Amino acid sequence: MSSTMATPAGIPPLDHQPTEMPKHHPMDFFRTPPKMGAVIRGRAPVSSLSYHEDGDFLFVASERDSRLKVVDCLRGCAVEGGIQGPGGIKVEREGVRLVQATHHKYCPLFVGKGDATTQSPQQRNAIHYMSMYDNKILRNFTGHSGEITGLSMNPIDDCFLSASADRKVRLWNIQQAGCLAELTLPAGSEGSPHACFDSTGLVFGVAAPMAGISGHLINLYDARKYDGGAFAELKLARTSIEKAIHNKGVAPELAMELSNTEWTSLRFNTSGKQLLVTANKGLALALDGFDGTVNNVFVGEGASPGVPPTQPLAACFTPDDKTVLGGNEDGTISCWNATTGKLLRKLEGHVGRVGCVAVNPKYAQIASACTNPALWIW
């Protein structure tokens, strides 16, 4: 699986002079919380955010108007170099729903919904590798026949994972069009899977619902020996999820309802000791990365007081693994202690549902978005 991270042909070096910004320090959300430092005007709700690994750029996708843009994280504005204007690039034919940064600054992966009238299921559910510099698709990755539920880039090479509603997880390399490997979900599972690499790139996890709404399977694989099968096969019973939610003070009826809700994403924390699962109805679960048990439960806020959330919770760990951030339907961002689950603070500033949150991998900065992406700094 090893490969080199090559610069795509025809892409010039960026004419970019970084300004000063503090490198990572402990992100204090209690005594000295971040402030909204920049707001980038949008035209439709943001559906996906992805930071480049060097922290200088943020990719922003908006499904409703099929736009993809790059934000300069050091200057706090949309990049207007190359062909991109202030509104970003309009991706008419393919559409854009999810975006994933790669190792090249100007070349992300993205997926859309395509055109059902002129394209086959494989074409509609293709993954596209795009140069934002000249608005050119460099490579298409076809194979999935169902909606793609997630992308995960390997942090150490050019491989990436895709998970789809066709119940397949595929492994790809940006440098070649064909799929490297295809993982079929194990017997006893149903529904759409989710997959992600850990921070070392040496392990990846795959989660899928068990049959009969009885819980979830979480399998862990060695990225170098994935063809040998999972080295750990974890099962999380629905009743265990329900108990953990109820123990957080949630009413029994709501706890049962939330324990049945569909998972929407899966990701490791930096240490690899925990997995963060997000789900519909404003739910997130922090799971033990070794045995799959529920370590913590996080429930977001609805659009108005007393109204439970109805949308998926957008959530992520901070790089120091100390805090979990969650976007709420009332326009706030909840900041929870990752160990105790205690709410440390709510950040205010958005005018609508916060559907995306992300943390800069290099600088003391977080990103969030309703219709307008915002950068928060200390």
PDB file of C-alpha atoms in Angstrom, residues 134-368:
ATOM      1  CA  ASP A 134      -7.605  25.167 -13.323  1.00  0.00           C
ATOM      2  CA  ASN A 135     -11.065  23.670 -12.633  1.00  0.00           C
ATOM      3  CA  LYS A 136     -10.122  20.321 -14.114  1.00  0.00           C
ATOM      4  CA  ILE A 137     -11.008  16.807 -12.987  1.00  0.00           C
ATOM      5  CA  LEU A 138      -7.751  14.869 -12.969  1.00  0.00           C
ATOM      6  CA  ARG A 139      -9.198  11.400 -12.373  1.00  0.00           C
ATOM      7  CA  ASN A 140     -12.533   9.684 -11.809  1.00  0.00           C
ATOM      8  CA  PHE A 141     -12.867   6.664  -9.546  1.00  0.00           C
ATOM      9  CA  THR A 142     -15.850   4.509 -10.522  1.00  0.00           C
ATOM     10  CA  GLY A 143     -17.170   1.316  -8.971  1.00  0.00           C
ATOM     11  CA  HIS A 144     -19.749   2.205  -6.337  1.00  0.00           C
ATOM     12  CA  SER A 145     -23.385   1.785  -7.363  1.00  0.00           C
ATOM     13  CA  GLY A 146     -24.903   3.476  -4.291  1.00  0.00           C
ATOM     14  CA  GLU A 147     -24.570   6.862  -2.606  1.00  0.00           C
ATOM     15  CA  ILE A 148     -21.148   7.334  -1.027  1.00  0.00           C
ATOM     16  CA  THR A 149     -21.452   7.839   2.720  1.00  0.00           C
ATOM     17  CA  GLY A 150     -17.876   8.897   3.446  1.00  0.00           C
ATOM     18  CA  LEU A 151     -14.290   9.399   2.287  1.00  0.00           C
ATOM     19  CA  SER A 152     -11.145   9.011   4.391  1.00  0.00           C
ATOM     20  CA  MET A 153      -7.635   9.918   3.243  1.00  0.00           C
ATOM     21  CA  ASN A 154      -4.661   7.946   4.516  1.00  0.00           C
ATOM     22  CA  PRO A 155      -2.438  10.489   6.338  1.00  0.00           C
ATOM     23  CA  ILE A 156       0.831   8.849   5.221  1.00  0.00           C
ATOM     24  CA  ASP A 157       0.302   7.997   1.539  1.00  0.00           C
ATOM     25  CA  ASP A 158      -2.011   8.489  -1.439  1.00  0.00           C
ATOM     26  CA  CYS A 159      -4.501   5.771  -0.541  1.00  0.00           C
ATOM     27  CA  PHE A 160      -8.042   6.572   0.514  1.00  0.00           C
ATOM     28  CA  LEU A 161     -11.185   4.734   1.605  1.00  0.00           C
ATOM     29  CA  SER A 162     -14.734   5.143   0.365  1.00  0.00           C
ATOM     30  CA  ALA A 163     -17.885   3.701   1.927  1.00  0.00           C
ATOM     31  CA  SER A 164     -21.191   3.444   0.108  1.00  0.00           C
ATOM     32  CA  ALA A 165     -24.855   2.590   0.471  1.00  0.00           C
ATOM     33  CA  ASP A 166     -24.113  -0.306  -1.914  1.00  0.00           C
ATOM     34  CA  ARG A 167     -22.656  -1.975   1.227  1.00  0.00           C
ATOM     35  CA  LYS A 168     -19.123  -1.886  -0.087  1.00  0.00           C
ATOM     36  CA  VAL A 169     -15.975  -0.276   1.287  1.00  0.00           C
ATOM     37  CA  ARG A 170     -13.297   0.316  -1.324  1.00  0.00           C
ATOM     38  CA  LEU A 171      -9.611   1.155  -1.098  1.00  0.00           C
ATOM     39  CA  TRP A 172      -8.116   3.383  -3.806  1.00  0.00           C
ATOM     40  CA  ASN A 173      -4.898   5.152  -4.700  1.00  0.00           C
ATOM     41  CA  ILE A 174      -5.041   8.645  -6.180  1.00  0.00           C
ATOM     42  CA  GLN A 175      -2.319   7.751  -8.668  1.00  0.00           C
ATOM     43  CA  GLN A 176      -4.349   5.025 -10.392  1.00  0.00           C
ATOM     44  CA  ALA A 177      -7.952   4.765 -11.518  1.00  0.00           C
ATOM     45  CA  GLY A 178      -8.733   1.190 -10.513  1.00  0.00           C
ATOM     46  CA  CYS A 179      -9.839   0.047  -7.080  1.00  0.00           C
ATOM     47  CA  LEU A 180      -7.068  -1.595  -5.021  1.00  0.00           C
ATOM     48  CA  ALA A 181      -9.407  -3.642  -2.850  1.00  0.00           C
ATOM     49  CA  GLU A 182     -13.085  -4.117  -2.116  1.00  0.00           C
ATOM     50  CA  LEU A 183     -14.410  -5.107   1.268  1.00  0.00           C
ATOM     51  CA  THR A 184     -17.759  -6.880   1.471  1.00  0.00           C
ATOM     52  CA  LEU A 185     -19.557  -6.447   4.761  1.00  0.00           C
ATOM     53  CA  PRO A 186     -19.632  -9.525   6.983  1.00  0.00           C
ATOM     54  CA  ALA A 187     -22.667 -11.734   7.377  1.00  0.00           C
ATOM     55  CA  GLY A 188     -25.047 -10.488  10.016  1.00  0.00           C
ATOM     56  CA  SER A 189     -24.755  -6.853   8.950  1.00  0.00           C
ATOM     57  CA  GLU A 190     -27.107  -4.660   6.955  1.00  0.00           C
ATOM     58  CA  GLY A 191     -27.424  -1.028   5.933  1.00  0.00           C
ATOM     59  CA  SER A 192     -24.745   1.463   4.907  1.00  0.00           C
ATOM     60  CA  PRO A 193     -21.172   1.165   6.233  1.00  0.00           C
ATOM     61  CA  HIS A 194     -18.762   3.856   7.384  1.00  0.00           C
ATOM     62  CA  ALA A 195     -14.970   3.676   7.231  1.00  0.00           C
ATOM     63  CA  CYS A 196     -11.963   5.742   8.332  1.00  0.00           C
ATOM     64  CA  PHE A 197      -8.192   5.619   8.776  1.00  0.00           C
ATOM     65  CA  ASP A 198      -6.603   6.351  12.134  1.00  0.00           C
ATOM     66  CA  SER A 199      -4.055   9.162  12.548  1.00  0.00           C
ATOM     67  CA  THR A 200      -1.095   6.841  11.826  1.00  0.00           C
ATOM     68  CA  GLY A 201      -2.517   5.485   8.576  1.00  0.00           C
ATOM     69  CA  LEU A 202      -1.707   1.966   9.776  1.00  0.00           C
ATOM     70  CA  VAL A 203      -5.202   0.996  10.917  1.00  0.00           C
ATOM     71  CA  PHE A 204      -8.647   1.571   9.483  1.00  0.00           C
ATOM     72  CA  GLY A 205     -12.062   0.865  10.925  1.00  0.00           C
ATOM     73  CA  VAL A 206     -15.311  -0.162   9.276  1.00  0.00           C
ATOM     74  CA  ALA A 207     -18.706   0.048  10.999  1.00  0.00           C
ATOM     75  CA  ALA A 208     -22.081  -1.257   9.851  1.00  0.00           C
ATOM     76  CA  PRO A 209     -25.463  -1.935  11.464  1.00  0.00           C
ATOM     77  CA  MET A 210     -26.248  -5.480  12.575  1.00  0.00           C
ATOM     78  CA  ALA A 211     -29.347  -7.202  11.277  1.00  0.00           C
ATOM     79  CA  GLY A 212     -32.608  -6.630  13.097  1.00  0.00           C
ATOM     80  CA  ILE A 213     -31.590  -3.250  14.552  1.00  0.00           C
ATOM     81  CA  SER A 214     -29.688  -5.209  17.202  1.00  0.00           C
ATOM     82  CA  GLY A 215     -26.592  -3.011  17.237  1.00  0.00           C
ATOM     83  CA  HIS A 216     -23.470  -2.318  15.201  1.00  0.00           C
ATOM     84  CA  LEU A 217     -20.392  -4.189  14.033  1.00  0.00           C
ATOM     85  CA  ILE A 218     -17.017  -2.403  14.142  1.00  0.00           C
ATOM     86  CA  ASN A 219     -14.120  -4.170  12.459  1.00  0.00           C
ATOM     87  CA  LEU A 220     -10.514  -2.973  12.653  1.00  0.00           C
ATOM     88  CA  TYR A 221      -7.990  -3.751   9.904  1.00  0.00           C
ATOM     89  CA  ASP A 222      -4.226  -3.529   9.492  1.00  0.00           C
ATOM     90  CA  ALA A 223      -3.834  -1.232   6.480  1.00  0.00           C
ATOM     91  CA  ARG A 224      -0.746  -3.183   5.383  1.00  0.00           C
ATOM     92  CA  LYS A 225      -2.418  -6.616   5.657  1.00  0.00           C
ATOM     93  CA  TYR A 226      -6.069  -5.855   5.016  1.00  0.00           C
ATOM     94  CA  ASP A 227      -6.457  -8.930   2.796  1.00  0.00           C
ATOM     95  CA  GLY A 228      -6.003 -11.082   5.905  1.00  0.00           C
ATOM     96  CA  GLY A 229      -9.261  -9.847   7.364  1.00  0.00           C
ATOM     97  CA  ALA A 230     -10.016  -7.835  10.469  1.00  0.00           C
ATOM     98  CA  PHE A 231      -7.684  -8.167  13.438  1.00  0.00           C
ATOM     99  CA  ALA A 232     -10.488  -7.083  15.780  1.00  0.00           C
ATOM    100  CA  GLU A 233     -14.215  -7.695  15.392  1.00  0.00           C
ATOM    101  CA  LEU A 234     -16.251  -5.640  17.854  1.00  0.00           C
ATOM    102  CA  LYS A 235     -19.980  -5.744  18.501  1.00  0.00           C
ATOM    103  CA  LEU A 236     -21.927  -2.936  20.132  1.00  0.00           C
ATOM    104  CA  ALA A 237     -25.415  -3.994  21.147  1.00  0.00           C
ATOM    105  CA  ARG A 238     -28.289  -1.561  20.762  1.00  0.00           C
ATOM    106  CA  THR A 239     -29.254  -2.180  24.381  1.00  0.00           C
ATOM    107  CA  SER A 240     -25.773  -1.027  25.494  1.00  0.00           C
ATOM    108  CA  ILE A 241     -26.194   2.188  23.525  1.00  0.00           C
ATOM    109  CA  GLU A 242     -29.634   2.750  25.005  1.00  0.00           C
ATOM    110  CA  LYS A 243     -28.317   2.209  28.544  1.00  0.00           C
ATOM    111  CA  ALA A 244     -25.418   4.637  28.008  1.00  0.00           C
ATOM    112  CA  ILE A 245     -27.792   7.306  26.663  1.00  0.00           C
ATOM    113  CA  HIS A 246     -30.240   6.804  29.528  1.00  0.00           C
ATOM    114  CA  ASN A 247     -27.384   7.053  32.047  1.00  0.00           C
ATOM    115  CA  LYS A 248     -26.713  10.563  30.684  1.00  0.00           C
ATOM    116  CA  GLY A 249     -30.105  11.650  31.978  1.00  0.00           C
ATOM    117  CA  VAL A 250     -32.064  11.175  28.766  1.00  0.00           C
ATOM    118  CA  ALA A 251     -35.673  10.040  29.222  1.00  0.00           C
ATOM    119  CA  PRO A 252     -36.194   6.288  28.618  1.00  0.00           C
ATOM    120  CA  GLU A 253     -38.422   6.761  25.558  1.00  0.00           C
ATOM    121  CA  LEU A 254     -35.967   9.143  23.905  1.00  0.00           C
ATOM    122  CA  ALA A 255     -32.992   6.945  24.859  1.00  0.00           C
ATOM    123  CA  MET A 256     -34.601   4.005  23.073  1.00  0.00           C
ATOM    124  CA  GLU A 257     -35.339   6.151  20.026  1.00  0.00           C
ATOM    125  CA  LEU A 258     -31.779   7.502  19.852  1.00  0.00           C
ATOM    126  CA  SER A 259     -30.263   4.023  20.237  1.00  0.00           C
ATOM    127  CA  ASN A 260     -31.999   3.030  16.989  1.00  0.00           C
ATOM    128  CA  THR A 261     -30.961   6.067  14.980  1.00  0.00           C
ATOM    129  CA  GLU A 262     -28.776   5.699  11.893  1.00  0.00           C
ATOM    130  CA  TRP A 263     -25.039   6.384  12.169  1.00  0.00           C
ATOM    131  CA  THR A 264     -23.718   9.039   9.785  1.00  0.00           C
ATOM    132  CA  SER A 265     -19.923   9.074  10.274  1.00  0.00           C
ATOM    133  CA  LEU A 266     -17.003   7.340  11.972  1.00  0.00           C
ATOM    134  CA  ARG A 267     -13.587   8.745  12.887  1.00  0.00           C
ATOM    135  CA  PHE A 268     -10.678   8.044  15.250  1.00  0.00           C
ATOM    136  CA  ASN A 269      -9.276  10.528  17.724  1.00  0.00           C
ATOM    137  CA  THR A 270      -5.585  11.427  17.433  1.00  0.00           C
ATOM    138  CA  SER A 271      -4.352   8.759  19.856  1.00  0.00           C
ATOM    139  CA  GLY A 272      -6.489   6.061  18.268  1.00  0.00           C
ATOM    140  CA  LYS A 273      -7.878   5.119  21.670  1.00  0.00           C
ATOM    141  CA  GLN A 274     -11.398   6.320  20.852  1.00  0.00           C
ATOM    142  CA  LEU A 275     -13.796   6.387  17.928  1.00  0.00           C
ATOM    143  CA  LEU A 276     -16.334   9.153  17.462  1.00  0.00           C
ATOM    144  CA  VAL A 277     -19.613   8.119  15.863  1.00  0.00           C
ATOM    145  CA  THR A 278     -22.149  10.702  14.749  1.00  0.00           C
ATOM    146  CA  ALA A 279     -25.767   9.852  14.129  1.00  0.00           C
ATOM    147  CA  ASN A 280     -29.140  11.267  13.211  1.00  0.00           C
ATOM    148  CA  LYS A 281     -31.250  13.192  15.725  1.00  0.00           C
ATOM    149  CA  GLY A 282     -28.290  15.107  17.146  1.00  0.00           C
ATOM    150  CA  LEU A 283     -26.423  12.132  18.654  1.00  0.00           C
ATOM    151  CA  ALA A 284     -22.706  11.359  18.948  1.00  0.00           C
ATOM    152  CA  LEU A 285     -21.004   8.471  20.750  1.00  0.00           C
ATOM    153  CA  ALA A 286     -17.397   8.206  21.911  1.00  0.00           C
ATOM    154  CA  LEU A 287     -16.440   4.534  21.723  1.00  0.00           C
ATOM    155  CA  ASP A 288     -13.470   2.718  23.200  1.00  0.00           C
ATOM    156  CA  GLY A 289     -11.076   2.016  20.342  1.00  0.00           C
ATOM    157  CA  PHE A 290     -10.112  -1.393  21.740  1.00  0.00           C
ATOM    158  CA  ASP A 291     -13.377  -3.024  22.789  1.00  0.00           C
ATOM    159  CA  GLY A 292     -16.049  -0.786  21.208  1.00  0.00           C
ATOM    160  CA  THR A 293     -17.887   0.028  24.435  1.00  0.00           C
ATOM    161  CA  VAL A 294     -19.556   3.419  24.848  1.00  0.00           C
ATOM    162  CA  ASN A 295     -17.309   5.817  26.773  1.00  0.00           C
ATOM    163  CA  ASN A 296     -19.486   8.896  26.394  1.00  0.00           C
ATOM    164  CA  VAL A 297     -22.693  10.209  24.903  1.00  0.00           C
ATOM    165  CA  PHE A 298     -23.201  13.679  23.406  1.00  0.00           C
ATOM    166  CA  VAL A 299     -26.602  15.047  22.422  1.00  0.00           C
ATOM    167  CA  GLY A 300     -26.931  18.300  20.507  1.00  0.00           C
ATOM    168  CA  GLU A 301     -29.479  21.083  20.794  1.00  0.00           C
ATOM    169  CA  GLY A 302     -32.657  21.404  18.726  1.00  0.00           C
ATOM    170  CA  ALA A 303     -33.701  24.448  16.730  1.00  0.00           C
ATOM    171  CA  SER A 304     -35.526  25.924  19.730  1.00  0.00           C
ATOM    172  CA  PRO A 305     -35.574  25.299  23.512  1.00  0.00           C
ATOM    173  CA  GLY A 306     -37.289  22.073  24.508  1.00  0.00           C
ATOM    174  CA  VAL A 307     -37.364  20.721  20.944  1.00  0.00           C
ATOM    175  CA  PRO A 308     -35.082  17.714  20.376  1.00  0.00           C
ATOM    176  CA  PRO A 309     -32.768  17.791  17.335  1.00  0.00           C
ATOM    177  CA  THR A 310     -33.950  16.122  14.158  1.00  0.00           C
ATOM    178  CA  GLN A 311     -30.823  16.383  11.972  1.00  0.00           C
ATOM    179  CA  PRO A 312     -27.491  14.498  12.128  1.00  0.00           C
ATOM    180  CA  LEU A 313     -24.974  15.926  14.593  1.00  0.00           C
ATOM    181  CA  ALA A 314     -21.775  17.288  13.049  1.00  0.00           C
ATOM    182  CA  ALA A 315     -19.020  16.546  15.576  1.00  0.00           C
ATOM    183  CA  CYS A 316     -15.261  16.073  15.867  1.00  0.00           C
ATOM    184  CA  PHE A 317     -12.462  15.678  18.407  1.00  0.00           C
ATOM    185  CA  THR A 318      -9.904  18.426  18.897  1.00  0.00           C
ATOM    186  CA  PRO A 319      -6.315  17.335  18.042  1.00  0.00           C
ATOM    187  CA  ASP A 320      -5.378  17.080  21.739  1.00  0.00           C
ATOM    188  CA  ASP A 321      -8.287  14.639  22.260  1.00  0.00           C
ATOM    189  CA  LYS A 322      -9.555  16.699  25.193  1.00  0.00           C
ATOM    190  CA  THR A 323     -12.701  18.196  23.656  1.00  0.00           C
ATOM    191  CA  VAL A 324     -15.548  17.135  21.390  1.00  0.00           C
ATOM    192  CA  LEU A 325     -17.206  19.860  19.323  1.00  0.00           C
ATOM    193  CA  GLY A 326     -20.769  19.508  18.064  1.00  0.00           C
ATOM    194  CA  GLY A 327     -22.811  21.743  15.773  1.00  0.00           C
ATOM    195  CA  ASN A 328     -26.336  22.465  16.978  1.00  0.00           C
ATOM    196  CA  GLU A 329     -29.570  23.234  15.168  1.00  0.00           C
ATOM    197  CA  ASP A 330     -29.980  26.501  17.128  1.00  0.00           C
ATOM    198  CA  GLY A 331     -26.779  27.911  15.581  1.00  0.00           C
ATOM    199  CA  THR A 332     -24.499  27.227  18.559  1.00  0.00           C
ATOM    200  CA  ILE A 333     -21.509  24.893  18.913  1.00  0.00           C
ATOM    201  CA  SER A 334     -21.339  22.684  22.001  1.00  0.00           C
ATOM    202  CA  CYS A 335     -17.890  22.108  23.490  1.00  0.00           C
ATOM    203  CA  TRP A 336     -17.835  18.970  25.641  1.00  0.00           C
ATOM    204  CA  ASN A 337     -15.075  17.546  27.804  1.00  0.00           C
ATOM    205  CA  ALA A 338     -14.167  14.360  25.937  1.00  0.00           C
ATOM    206  CA  THR A 339     -13.436  12.442  29.156  1.00  0.00           C
ATOM    207  CA  THR A 340     -16.320  13.453  31.395  1.00  0.00           C
ATOM    208  CA  GLY A 341     -18.873  14.492  28.784  1.00  0.00           C
ATOM    209  CA  LYS A 342     -19.446  17.747  30.662  1.00  0.00           C
ATOM    210  CA  LEU A 343     -20.538  20.731  28.584  1.00  0.00           C
ATOM    211  CA  LEU A 344     -17.758  23.313  28.871  1.00  0.00           C
ATOM    212  CA  ARG A 345     -19.258  26.071  26.766  1.00  0.00           C
ATOM    213  CA  LYS A 346     -21.452  26.940  23.817  1.00  0.00           C
ATOM    214  CA  LEU A 347     -20.027  29.111  21.071  1.00  0.00           C
ATOM    215  CA  GLU A 348     -22.516  31.515  19.508  1.00  0.00           C
ATOM    216  CA  GLY A 349     -22.429  33.342  16.203  1.00  0.00           C
ATOM    217  CA  HIS A 350     -24.199  31.365  13.472  1.00  0.00           C
ATOM    218  CA  VAL A 351     -27.677  32.311  12.281  1.00  0.00           C
ATOM    219  CA  GLY A 352     -28.751  28.789  11.311  1.00  0.00           C
ATOM    220  CA  ARG A 353     -28.067  25.114  11.939  1.00  0.00           C
ATOM    221  CA  VAL A 354     -24.352  24.348  12.234  1.00  0.00           C
ATOM    222  CA  GLY A 355     -24.133  21.407   9.858  1.00  0.00           C
ATOM    223  CA  CYS A 356     -20.333  21.088   9.722  1.00  0.00           C
ATOM    224  CA  VAL A 357     -17.465  21.471  12.200  1.00  0.00           C
ATOM    225  CA  ALA A 358     -13.744  20.800  11.760  1.00  0.00           C
ATOM    226  CA  VAL A 359     -10.487  21.513  13.585  1.00  0.00           C
ATOM    227  CA  ASN A 360      -7.335  22.853  11.938  1.00  0.00           C
ATOM    228  CA  PRO A 361      -4.628  20.148  12.122  1.00  0.00           C
ATOM    229  CA  LYS A 362      -1.752  22.648  12.535  1.00  0.00           C
ATOM    230  CA  TYR A 363      -3.038  25.906  13.983  1.00  0.00           C
ATOM    231  CA  ALA A 364      -5.202  26.930  16.933  1.00  0.00           C
ATOM    232  CA  GLN A 365      -8.303  27.324  14.802  1.00  0.00           C
ATOM    233  CA  ILE A 366     -11.656  25.647  14.303  1.00  0.00           C
ATOM    234  CA  ALA A 367     -14.079  25.890  11.391  1.00  0.00           C
ATOM    235  CA  SER A 368     -17.854  25.680  11.416  1.00  0.00           C
TER     236      SER A 368
END
